[in-house]
Coordinates of C-alpha atoms and ligand atoms in Angstrom, one line a residue:
X1 CA 18.6 31.8 0.3
X2 CA 19.8 29.8 -2.7
X3 CA 17.0 28.1 -4.8
X4 CA 16.0 24.6 -4.0
X5 CA 16.7 21.7 -6.3
X6 CA 14.4 21.8 -9.4
X7 CA 13.5 18.2 -8.8
X8 CA 11.7 19.3 -5.6
X9 CA 9.0 20.8 -7.9
X10 CA 8.3 17.4 -9.4
X11 CA 7.9 15.4 -6.2
X12 CA 4.4 15.0 -4.6
X13 CA 3.2 14.6 -1.0
X14 CA 0.4 12.7 0.6
X15 CA -2.8 14.6 1.3
X16 CA -3.4 12.3 4.2
X17 CA -0.8 14.3 6.1
X18 CA -2.4 17.6 5.2
X19 CA -5.8 16.4 6.3
X20 CA -4.3 15.1 9.5
X21 CA -2.7 18.6 10.2
X22 CA -6.2 20.2 9.7
X23 CA -7.8 17.7 12.0
X24 CA -5.2 18.4 14.7
X25 CA -6.0 22.1 14.4
X26 CA -9.7 21.5 14.7
X27 CA -9.1 19.1 17.6
X28 CA -7.0 21.8 19.3
X29 CA -10.0 24.1 19.0
X30 CA -12.1 21.5 20.9
X31 CA -13.9 19.9 17.9
X32 CA -14.4 16.1 18.0
X33 CA -13.2 14.4 14.8
X34 CA -14.2 11.0 13.5
X35 CA -11.0 9.7 11.8
X36 CA -11.5 7.8 8.6
X37 CA -8.5 9.1 6.8
X38 CA -5.7 7.1 8.5
X39 CA -4.3 4.1 6.6
X40 CA -3.0 2.1 9.5
X41 CA -4.4 -0.8 11.5
X42 CA -5.8 0.3 14.8
X43 CA -4.6 -3.0 16.5
X44 CA -1.6 -3.5 18.7
X45 CA 1.4 -5.2 17.2
X46 CA 1.4 -9.0 18.1
X47 CA 2.5 -9.6 21.7
X48 CA 5.1 -12.2 20.8
X49 CA 6.7 -9.7 18.4
X50 CA 6.9 -7.1 21.2
X51 CA 8.5 -9.7 23.4
X52 CA 11.0 -10.6 20.7
X53 CA 11.9 -6.9 20.3
X54 CA 12.5 -6.5 24.0
X55 CA 14.6 -9.6 24.2
X56 CA 16.6 -8.5 21.1
X57 CA 17.4 -5.2 22.8
X58 CA 18.5 -7.1 26.0
X59 CA 20.6 -9.4 23.9
X60 CA 22.5 -6.4 22.4
X61 CA 21.1 -6.4 18.9
X62 CA 21.9 -2.7 18.6
X63 CA 24.7 -2.5 16.1
X64 CA 24.9 -2.2 12.3
X65 CA 23.8 -5.2 10.1
X66 CA 24.7 -5.9 6.5
X67 CA 22.7 -3.3 4.4
X68 CA 20.7 -6.0 2.6
X69 CA 19.4 -7.2 6.0
X70 CA 20.4 -10.1 8.4
X71 CA 20.4 -13.5 6.9
X72 CA 17.7 -14.9 9.3
X73 CA 15.0 -12.4 8.3
X74 CA 15.9 -12.8 4.6
X75 CA 15.5 -16.6 5.0
X76 CA 12.2 -16.1 6.9
X77 CA 11.0 -14.0 4.0
X78 CA 11.9 -16.8 1.6
X79 CA 9.9 -19.2 3.7
X80 CA 6.9 -16.7 3.8
X81 CA 7.1 -16.3 0.0
X82 CA 7.1 -20.1 -0.4
X83 CA 4.1 -20.5 1.9
X84 CA 2.1 -17.7 0.4
X85 CA 3.2 -17.4 -3.2
X86 CA 4.3 -21.0 -3.9
X87 CA 8.0 -20.6 -4.9
X88 CA 11.1 -20.2 -2.8
X89 CA 13.4 -17.3 -3.7
X90 CA 17.1 -17.3 -2.6
X91 CA 18.0 -15.1 0.3
X92 CA 20.2 -13.1 -2.2
X93 CA 17.0 -12.1 -3.9
X94 CA 15.7 -10.4 -0.8
X95 CA 16.4 -6.9 0.6
X96 CA 15.1 -5.6 3.9
X97 CA 14.1 -2.0 4.2
X98 CA 12.6 0.4 6.7
X99 CA 9.0 -0.1 5.4
X100 CA 7.7 -1.0 2.0
X101 CA 8.0 2.6 0.9
X102 CA 11.8 2.7 0.7
X103 CA 11.7 -0.6 -1.2
X104 CA 9.4 1.0 -3.8
X105 CA 11.7 4.1 -3.9
X106 CA 14.9 2.0 -4.3
X107 CA 13.3 -0.2 -6.9
X108 CA 12.2 2.8 -9.0
X109 CA 15.4 4.7 -8.6
X110 CA 17.4 1.6 -9.6
X111 CA 15.4 1.1 -12.8
X112 CA 13.8 4.3 -14.1
X113 CA 15.5 7.0 -16.1
X114 CA 14.4 10.4 -17.3
X115 CA 12.1 10.1 -20.3
X116 CA 11.0 6.5 -19.5
X117 CA 7.3 5.8 -19.2
X118 CA 5.8 4.1 -16.1
X119 CA 2.3 2.6 -16.3
X120 CA 0.5 3.2 -13.0
X121 CA -3.1 2.7 -11.9
X122 CA -5.3 5.8 -11.5
X123 CA -6.4 6.2 -8.7
X124 CA -3.4 4.7 -6.9
X125 CA -1.1 5.1 -3.9
X126 CA 0.4 8.5 -4.5
X127 CA 4.1 7.7 -4.2
X128 CA 4.4 5.7 -7.4
X129 CA 3.6 8.7 -9.6
X130 CA 5.5 11.0 -7.3
X131 CA 8.7 9.1 -7.5
X132 CA 8.3 8.5 -11.3
X133 CA 7.9 12.3 -11.8
X134 CA 10.8 13.0 -9.4
X135 CA 13.2 11.0 -11.6
X136 CA 11.9 12.7 -14.7
X137 CA 9.9 9.8 -16.1
X138 CA 6.5 10.1 -17.7
X139 CA 3.5 8.7 -15.7
X140 CA 1.1 6.8 -17.9
X141 CA -2.1 6.4 -16.0
X142 CA -4.5 3.5 -16.5
X143 CA -7.9 4.7 -15.4
X144 CA -9.6 2.2 -13.1
X145 CA -13.4 2.0 -13.6
X146 CA -16.0 1.4 -11.0
X147 CA -18.0 -0.8 -13.4
X148 CA -15.0 -3.1 -13.6
X149 CA -14.7 -3.2 -9.8
X150 CA -11.7 -0.9 -10.1
X151 CA -9.5 -3.6 -11.5
X152 CA -6.7 -2.8 -13.9
X153 CA -7.5 -4.7 -17.1
X154 CA -5.0 -6.5 -19.3
X155 CA -6.4 -4.6 -22.4
X156 CA -6.0 -1.2 -20.7
X157 CA -2.4 -2.0 -19.9
X158 CA -1.7 -3.3 -23.3
X159 CA -3.0 -0.1 -24.9
X160 CA -0.6 2.0 -22.9
X161 CA 2.7 0.2 -23.7
X162 CA 5.0 2.0 -26.0
X163 CA 8.7 1.7 -26.9
X164 CA 9.5 4.0 -24.0
X165 CA 7.7 2.0 -21.3
X166 CA 10.1 0.8 -18.6
X167 CA 7.9 -0.4 -15.8
X168 CA 4.3 -1.4 -14.9
X169 CA 3.3 -0.9 -11.3
X170 CA 0.5 -3.0 -9.9
X171 CA -1.0 -3.0 -6.4
X172 CA -3.4 -5.7 -5.3
X173 CA -5.3 -5.5 -2.9
X174 CA -5.3 -1.9 -3.8
X175 CA -5.1 1.4 -2.0
X176 CA -7.4 3.4 -2.3
X177 CA -10.2 1.2 -3.9
X178 CA -9.7 -2.1 -2.1
X179 CA -9.9 -3.9 -5.5
X180 CA -8.2 -7.3 -6.0
X181 CA -6.8 -8.4 -9.3
X182 CA -7.9 -11.8 -10.5
X183 CA -5.5 -14.7 -11.5
X184 CA -6.2 -13.8 -15.2
X185 CA -5.5 -10.1 -14.7
X186 CA -2.2 -10.8 -13.0
X187 CA -1.1 -13.4 -15.5
X188 CA -2.1 -11.1 -18.4
X189 CA -0.1 -8.2 -17.0
X190 CA 2.9 -10.4 -16.3
X191 CA 2.8 -11.6 -19.9
X192 CA 2.7 -8.0 -21.2
X193 CA 5.8 -7.3 -19.0
X194 CA 7.5 -10.3 -20.4
X195 CA 6.7 -9.7 -24.0
X196 CA 7.9 -6.1 -23.8
X197 CA 10.8 -6.8 -21.5
X198 CA 9.5 -4.4 -18.8
X199 CA 10.0 -4.2 -15.0
X200 CA 6.9 -5.2 -13.1
X201 CA 6.7 -3.7 -9.6
X202 CA 4.1 -5.5 -7.6
X203 CA 3.1 -3.8 -4.3
X204 CA 1.6 -6.6 -2.3
X205 CA 1.5 -4.9 1.1
X206 CA -2.2 -5.7 1.6
X207 CA -1.9 -9.4 0.4
X208 CA -2.9 -10.8 3.9
X209 CA -5.9 -8.4 4.2
X210 CA -8.3 -10.1 1.8
X211 CA -11.9 -11.4 1.9
X212 CA -13.8 -13.7 -0.4
X213 CA -10.8 -13.7 -2.8
X214 CA -7.4 -15.1 -3.3
X215 CA -4.3 -13.0 -3.8
X216 CA -2.2 -13.6 -6.9
X217 CA 1.3 -12.4 -7.3
X218 CA 2.9 -11.9 -10.8
X219 CA 6.2 -13.1 -9.2
X220 CA 5.1 -16.7 -9.7
X221 CA 5.6 -16.2 -13.4
X222 CA 9.3 -15.5 -13.2
X223 CA 10.0 -16.4 -9.6
X224 CA 11.2 -12.9 -9.3
X225 CA 14.3 -13.9 -11.3
X226 CA 13.8 -11.7 -14.3
X227 CA 11.5 -8.7 -14.0
X228 CA 9.2 -8.9 -11.0
X229 CA 9.9 -6.9 -7.9
X230 CA 7.6 -7.9 -5.1
X231 CA 7.1 -5.5 -2.3
X232 CA 5.7 -6.5 1.0
X233 CA 6.0 -5.6 4.7
X234 CA 4.9 -5.7 8.2
X235 CA 3.0 -2.4 8.6
X236 CA -0.4 -3.8 7.5
X237 CA -0.2 -7.5 8.0
X238 CA 1.1 -7.3 11.6
X239 CA 0.0 -3.8 12.6
X240 CA 3.7 -2.8 12.9
X241 CA 3.5 0.6 11.1
X242 CA 5.9 2.3 13.6
X243 CA 8.5 -0.5 13.4
X244 CA 9.3 0.6 9.8
X245 CA 10.0 -2.8 8.3
X246 CA 9.4 -4.1 4.8
X247 CA 11.1 -6.1 2.1
X248 CA 11.6 -6.5 -1.6
X249 CA 12.1 -9.7 -3.6
X250 CA 13.5 -9.5 -7.1
X251 CA 16.3 -10.5 -9.5
X252 CA 19.6 -10.7 -7.6
X253 CA 21.2 -8.1 -9.9
X254 CA 18.5 -5.6 -9.2
X255 CA 18.6 -6.3 -5.5
X256 CA 22.4 -5.5 -5.6
X257 CA 21.6 -2.1 -7.1
X258 CA 19.0 -1.5 -4.4
X259 CA 21.6 -2.5 -1.7
X260 CA 23.9 0.3 -3.1
X261 CA 21.0 2.8 -2.6
X262 CA 20.5 1.4 0.9
X263 CA 24.3 1.8 1.7
X264 CA 24.0 5.5 0.6
X265 CA 20.9 6.2 2.6
X266 CA 19.8 4.0 5.5
X267 CA 23.0 1.8 6.0
X268 CA 20.7 -0.9 7.4
X269 CA 17.3 -1.4 9.1
X270 CA 17.3 -1.1 12.9
X271 CA 18.8 -4.4 14.1
X272 CA 16.4 -5.3 16.8
X273 CA 13.5 -4.5 14.4
X274 CA 14.8 -7.1 12.0
X275 CA 14.9 -9.7 14.8
X276 CA 11.3 -8.7 15.6
X277 CA 10.4 -9.3 11.9
X278 CA 11.7 -12.9 12.1
X279 CA 9.4 -13.5 15.1
X280 CA 6.5 -12.0 13.1
X281 CA 7.0 -14.1 10.1
X282 CA 7.8 -17.4 11.8
X283 CA 5.7 -17.1 14.9
X284 CA 1.9 -17.6 15.5
X285 CA -0.3 -15.8 13.0
X286 CA -3.4 -15.6 15.1
X287 CA -3.2 -11.8 15.6
X288 CA -3.3 -11.3 11.8
X289 CA -6.1 -13.8 11.4
X290 CA -8.2 -12.1 14.2
X291 CA -7.5 -8.6 12.7
X292 CA -8.6 -9.7 9.2
X293 CA -11.8 -11.2 10.7
X294 CA -12.6 -7.9 12.4
X295 CA -11.8 -5.9 9.2
X296 CA -14.2 -8.1 7.3
X297 CA -17.0 -7.3 9.8
X298 CA -16.2 -3.6 9.5
X299 CA -16.2 -3.7 5.8
X300 CA -19.6 -5.3 5.7
X301 CA -20.9 -2.6 8.2
X302 CA -19.4 0.4 6.3
X303 CA -20.4 -0.8 2.8
X304 CA -24.1 -1.4 3.8
X305 CA -24.1 1.8 5.8
X306 CA -22.7 4.0 3.0
X307 CA -25.1 2.5 0.5
X308 CA -28.0 3.7 2.7
X309 CA -26.7 7.3 2.6
X310 CA -28.4 9.6 0.0
X311 CA -26.0 10.3 -2.9
X312 CA -23.5 7.6 -2.0
X313 CA -22.9 4.4 -3.9
X314 CA -20.3 1.9 -2.6
X315 CA -18.8 -1.3 -4.1
X316 CA -18.0 -4.2 -1.8
X317 CA -14.1 -4.3 -1.9
X318 CA -12.4 -7.6 -1.6
X319 CA -9.2 -6.4 0.2
X320 CA -7.3 -3.8 2.2
X321 CA -9.2 -1.7 4.7
X322 CA -10.5 1.1 2.4
X323 CA -13.8 1.8 0.7
X324 CA -14.1 4.2 -2.2
X325 CA -17.7 5.2 -2.6
X326 CA -19.0 7.2 -5.6
X327 CA -20.3 10.5 -4.3
X328 CA -21.4 12.1 -7.5
X329 CA -25.0 11.7 -6.3
X330 CA -24.4 14.4 -3.7
X331 CA -23.7 17.0 -6.4
X332 CA -20.3 17.8 -4.9
X333 CA -16.8 17.3 -6.1
X334 CA -14.5 15.1 -4.1
X335 CA -12.7 18.1 -2.6
X336 CA -16.0 19.8 -1.8
X337 CA -17.4 16.6 -0.2
X338 CA -14.2 16.1 1.8
X339 CA -14.3 19.7 3.1
X340 CA -18.0 19.5 3.9
X341 CA -17.6 16.3 5.8
X342 CA -14.7 17.8 7.9
X343 CA -16.2 21.3 8.5
X344 CA -19.8 20.3 9.0
X345 CA -19.6 16.8 10.3
X346 CA -16.2 16.5 11.9
X347 CA -15.5 13.5 9.6
X348 CA -12.0 13.2 8.2
X349 CA -11.7 11.4 4.9
X350 CA -9.5 11.7 1.8
X351 CA -10.8 13.1 -1.5
X352 CA -10.5 10.5 -4.3
X353 CA -8.4 13.1 -6.2
X354 CA -5.6 12.6 -3.6
X355 CA -4.9 9.4 -5.5
X356 CA -5.1 10.7 -9.1
X357 CA -7.4 12.5 -11.5
X358 CA -9.6 9.5 -11.9
X359 CA -10.4 9.7 -8.2
X360 CA -12.8 12.6 -8.9
X361 CA -16.3 11.7 -7.8
X362 CA -15.1 9.5 -5.0
X363 CA -13.8 9.7 -1.5
X364 CA -11.8 7.2 0.5
X365 CA -12.8 6.0 3.9
X366 CA -10.3 3.9 5.9
X367 CA -12.2 1.5 8.1
X368 CA -9.2 0.8 10.3
X369 CA -11.4 2.0 13.2
X370 CA -14.0 0.5 15.6
X371 CA -17.4 -0.7 14.6
X372 CA -18.9 1.8 17.1
X373 CA -17.1 4.6 15.2
X374 CA -18.4 3.2 11.9
X375 CA -22.0 3.2 13.2
X376 CA -21.5 6.8 14.5
X377 CA -20.2 7.8 11.0
X378 CA -23.2 6.4 9.2
X379 CA -25.7 8.1 11.6
X380 CA -23.9 11.4 11.1
X381 CA -23.8 11.0 7.3
X382 CA -27.5 10.4 7.2
X383 CA -28.0 13.8 8.9
X384 CA -25.6 15.5 6.5
X385 CA -27.1 14.3 3.2
Ligands
PLP401 N1 2.1 0.5 -0.4 C1 0.8 0.9 -0.2 C2 -0.2 0.6 -1.3 C3 0.4 1.5 1.0 O1 -0.8 1.9 1.2 C4 1.4 1.8 1.9 C5 1.1 2.5 3.2 O2 0.1 3.1 3.4 C6 2.7 1.3 1.7 C7 3.0 0.7 0.5 C8 3.9 1.6 2.6 O3 3.8 1.0 3.8 P1 5.1 0.9 4.8 O4 6.2 1.8 4.3 O5 4.6 1.3 6.1 O6 5.5 -0.5 4.7

């Protein structure tokens, strides 16, 4: 066999999938697993969205669309951005993708070259560093600190900017820590991007899943006309992970480059899925509201529960559906703790190091699971530590 492309050695994977494979093997052997590793809402997609999908199929929405996405969904996205962020982009500033992930990929491929530097939170969602490495760029991590509620500070970002910096990536509410950037944090980072003429990729996929806080988008500073690329989607806000639907909002010239990447890869997003997306954005929002209310109750439950476990210390995150407790009090490393929980307790989690070096000493629990399961988790942890 001929060798594989050298670039394959630079791309990463997501440990979540490896943990899931180990869980499936244990489950096959008859072991019961408590799943706290999965990053997707355990709610059904909204019923009116399902209805709209079926209707779209019956109406024959089964052919190609323009690669940028149908006009109706791009217009609905503009309306959504107006309602939630406070400015109205033009439909030409919007691209529809099969999930938020391909939007992040297209945005990075369209802007980053070999040798460029990309400033990324550490810990962070793994694909940012993976793709930056893949294209031969240098990842410049900004260490998030527990004592600062895992927020990326303006000073920390400023310190990392060099003449080679091309992009800053932010994610608020954040995966894996659940941290939420303040208005000042976001404004300060947007200013650094402006002063140094950088791209600013803002992954806002969890913006609807937020408690006791407000979400701020850097896109308000340039109305996504100059440097900000806003990424959002339907997976988390509408429990539509399997639909594969997301979008990007950015400068028209950049969106056109991303469209070229779409033409070369996906052609377009599944047509009836785009129609369903219009229904999700413009229809009733009660499913999302009910889901967020339940997530808040679960967060309260898991945070107080984890803080009662010996060796665990857990902040009260303001967003997403993850907690990132400090487990150094157990005397174990993240990997040891993750293995111990799975082997001894049948509890699946992700080690903090799956999200970067600064994740050492932490593990991530996703609380996208029932309150009963969370209570069972806490009882079990008390017997293990
Ligand atoms: N961004 C973050 C921070 C995520 O956690 C995820 C999914 O877990 C995504 C983007 C991608 O979501 P999707 O491609 O399903 O829209």
